XYZ file of N, CA and C in Angstrom:
249
model
N 4.683 -10.075 15.442
C 5.944 -10.795 15.415
C 5.768 -12.182 16.024
N 5.090 -12.248 17.147
C 4.882 -13.532 17.803
C 4.052 -14.458 16.912
N 3.044 -13.908 16.219
C 2.217 -14.728 15.339
C 3.036 -15.296 14.192
N 3.986 -14.512 13.670
C 4.818 -14.983 12.571
C 5.714 -16.129 13.041
N 6.272 -16.004 14.223
C 7.123 -17.062 14.747
C 6.307 -18.322 14.983
N 5.109 -18.156 15.525
C 4.260 -19.301 15.784
C 3.861 -19.976 14.477
N 3.512 -19.183 13.467
C 3.120 -19.749 12.182
C 4.300 -20.443 11.515
N 5.491 -19.860 11.635
C 6.668 -20.477 11.029
C 6.976 -21.814 11.696
N 6.858 -21.889 12.999
C 7.179 -23.114 13.716
C 6.164 -24.209 13.435
N 4.899 -23.851 13.391
C 3.866 -24.857 13.235
C 3.517 -25.106 11.785
N 3.953 -24.280 10.871
C 3.602 -24.445 9.471
C 2.189 -23.964 9.234
N 1.624 -24.327 8.121
C 0.297 -23.842 7.780
C -0.811 -24.688 8.384
N -0.464 -25.777 9.023
C -1.469 -26.665 9.576
C -1.994 -26.236 10.925
N -1.346 -25.319 11.580
C -1.785 -24.873 12.889
C -1.162 -25.690 14.000
N -1.457 -25.294 15.223
C -0.842 -25.970 16.373
C -1.256 -27.436 16.508
N -2.496 -27.761 16.136
C -2.906 -29.156 16.276
C -2.189 -30.052 15.271
N -1.899 -29.540 14.086
C -1.132 -30.329 13.104
C 0.302 -30.514 13.589
N 0.872 -29.482 14.212
C 2.220 -29.604 14.774
C 2.241 -30.675 15.859
N 1.224 -30.704 16.698
C 1.139 -31.709 17.755
C 1.017 -33.118 17.197
N 0.223 -33.267 16.133
C 0.075 -34.586 15.510
C 1.380 -35.053 14.889
N 2.094 -34.119 14.205
C 3.376 -34.495 13.607
C 4.381 -34.875 14.680
N 4.401 -34.124 15.757
C 5.340 -34.425 16.844
C 5.024 -35.771 17.481
N 3.747 -36.010 17.735
C 3.328 -37.280 18.347
C 3.652 -38.455 17.417
N 3.399 -38.288 16.117
C 3.690 -39.355 15.151
C 5.187 -39.612 15.070
N 6.007 -38.554 15.142
C 7.455 -38.758 15.065
C 7.978 -39.462 16.309
N 7.416 -39.168 17.461
C 7.833 -39.848 18.697
C 7.435 -41.320 18.645
N 6.224 -41.598 18.164
C 5.769 -42.991 18.048
C 6.650 -43.748 17.060
N 7.018 -43.116 15.940
C 7.879 -43.765 14.949
C 9.259 -44.052 15.542
N 9.805 -43.110 16.314
C 11.106 -43.324 16.939
C 11.060 -44.491 17.911
N 10.055 -44.515 18.756
C 9.939 -45.599 19.746
C 9.727 -46.942 19.044
N 8.911 -46.954 17.995
C 8.686 -48.197 17.253
C 9.984 -48.686 16.610
N 10.792 -47.769 16.075
C 12.064 -48.158 15.488
C 13.022 -48.726 16.512
N 13.078 -48.110 17.682
C 13.956 -48.606 18.750
C 13.495 -49.981 19.225
N 12.204 -50.146 19.423
C 11.679 -51.434 19.879
C 11.909 -52.508 18.816
N 11.722 -52.161 17.543
C 11.961 -53.132 16.471
C 13.436 -53.531 16.422
N 14.326 -52.571 16.592
C 15.754 -52.877 16.597
C 16.146 -53.768 17.758
N 15.663 -53.442 18.937
C 15.975 -54.276 20.103
C 15.328 -55.650 19.983
N 14.116 -55.691 19.454
C 13.436 -56.970 19.259
C 14.178 -57.859 18.281
N 14.741 -57.251 17.240
C 15.522 -58.023 16.278
C 16.709 -58.680 16.966
N 17.428 -57.922 17.780
C 18.596 -58.483 18.452
C 18.216 -59.470 19.552
N 17.021 -59.357 20.083
C 16.594 -60.298 21.121
C 16.109 -61.626 20.556
N 15.377 -61.591 19.447
C 14.651 -62.779 19.018
C 15.116 -63.383 17.708
N 16.041 -62.753 16.961
C 16.468 -63.313 15.688
C 17.303 -64.564 15.928
N 16.937 -65.684 15.318
C 17.682 -66.926 15.553
C 19.114 -66.826 15.020
N 20.019 -67.374 15.749
C 21.413 -67.398 15.333
C 22.245 -66.274 15.929
N 21.605 -65.249 16.433
C 22.341 -64.174 17.086
C 22.417 -64.453 18.580
N 23.481 -64.026 19.212
C 23.491 -64.158 20.676
C 22.401 -63.258 21.264
N 21.656 -63.774 22.171
C 20.529 -63.036 22.734
C 20.999 -62.136 23.872
N 21.861 -61.209 23.509
C 22.428 -60.280 24.477
C 22.278 -58.877 23.906
N 21.779 -57.995 24.720
C 21.694 -56.597 24.309
C 22.948 -55.915 24.834
N 23.842 -55.532 23.932
C 25.066 -54.830 24.312
C 24.999 -53.408 23.747
N 26.091 -52.665 23.903
C 26.097 -51.265 23.448
C 25.918 -51.160 21.940
N 26.442 -52.120 21.195
C 26.267 -52.099 19.749
C 24.806 -52.237 19.359
N 24.100 -53.140 20.024
C 22.678 -53.334 19.741
C 21.879 -52.096 20.121
N 22.234 -51.452 21.206
C 21.531 -50.242 21.626
C 21.762 -49.116 20.623
N 23.009 -48.951 20.173
C 23.301 -47.896 19.199
C 22.612 -48.150 17.868
N 22.573 -49.405 17.423
C 21.879 -49.727 16.177
C 20.384 -49.480 16.331
N 19.814 -49.829 17.473
C 18.391 -49.605 17.704
C 18.071 -48.108 17.718
N 18.938 -47.311 18.346
C 18.723 -45.863 18.341
C 18.834 -45.296 16.930
N 19.793 -45.785 16.152
C 19.931 -45.326 14.762
C 18.694 -45.715 13.955
N 18.178 -46.908 14.179
C 16.959 -47.331 13.499
C 15.778 -46.448 13.897
N 15.718 -46.046 15.155
C 14.667 -45.133 15.596
C 14.763 -43.776 14.923
N 15.989 -43.276 14.761
C 16.186 -41.986 14.083
C 15.768 -42.085 12.622
N 16.129 -43.190 11.972
C 15.743 -43.386 10.574
C 14.225 -43.504 10.443
N 13.580 -44.216 11.352
C 12.125 -44.346 11.321
C 11.448 -42.994 11.540
N 11.989 -42.181 12.443
C 11.429 -40.851 12.695
C 11.575 -39.954 11.477
N 12.759 -39.980 10.859
C 12.990 -39.161 9.667
C 12.065 -39.595 8.525
N 11.902 -40.894 8.370
C 10.992 -41.395 7.345
C 9.555 -40.985 7.602
N 9.144 -41.040 8.848
C 7.785 -40.633 9.209
C 7.563 -39.160 8.916
N 8.519 -38.310 9.301
C 8.381 -36.877 9.047
C 8.381 -36.574 7.555
N 9.210 -37.274 6.776
C 9.222 -37.073 5.325
C 7.899 -37.507 4.716
N 7.368 -38.623 5.195
C 6.089 -39.106 4.678
C 4.971 -38.131 5.021
N 4.962 -37.614 6.245
C 3.932 -36.651 6.633
C 4.050 -35.357 5.838
N 5.269 -34.913 5.584
C 5.461 -33.690 4.801
C 4.977 -33.894 3.373
N 5.288 -35.036 2.777
C 4.847 -35.309 1.413
C 3.332 -35.448 1.360
N 2.768 -36.106 2.353
C 1.322 -36.274 2.406
C 0.623 -34.942 2.604
N 1.222 -34.066 3.411
C 0.637 -32.748 3.641
C 0.732 -31.850 2.428
N 1.776 -32.019 1.608
C 1.930 -31.203 0.406
C 0.904 -31.596 -0.637
N 0.496 -32.873 -0.662
C -0.486 -33.334 -1.638
C -1.903 -32.930 -1.253
N -2.122 -32.699 0.015
C -3.452 -32.387 0.506
C -3.820 -30.944 0.145
N -5.025 -30.700 -0.378
C -5.396 -29.323 -0.730
C -5.577 -28.452 0.506
N -5.225 -27.184 0.374
C -5.357 -26.213 1.472
C -6.792 -25.768 1.600
N -7.244 -25.514 2.828
C -8.610 -25.013 3.043
C -8.582 -23.553 3.353
């Protein structure tokens, strides 16, 4: 039973593939947040103030980047032949 739960959670790639996907999704989220905040800090013509709106948009951008990364990894993993 425990093996089935572990296999279901990690998928067919094993625990190391689960760790790589998790690490990649965290990096994508942080990159999205930093890109969003950087846009509001350095884009000419915008007030260079980070307010709650900028923080919420940056967090939303991080969520979108994470979802895109996970979708890309899932599609890439489906194309890869099983060993």
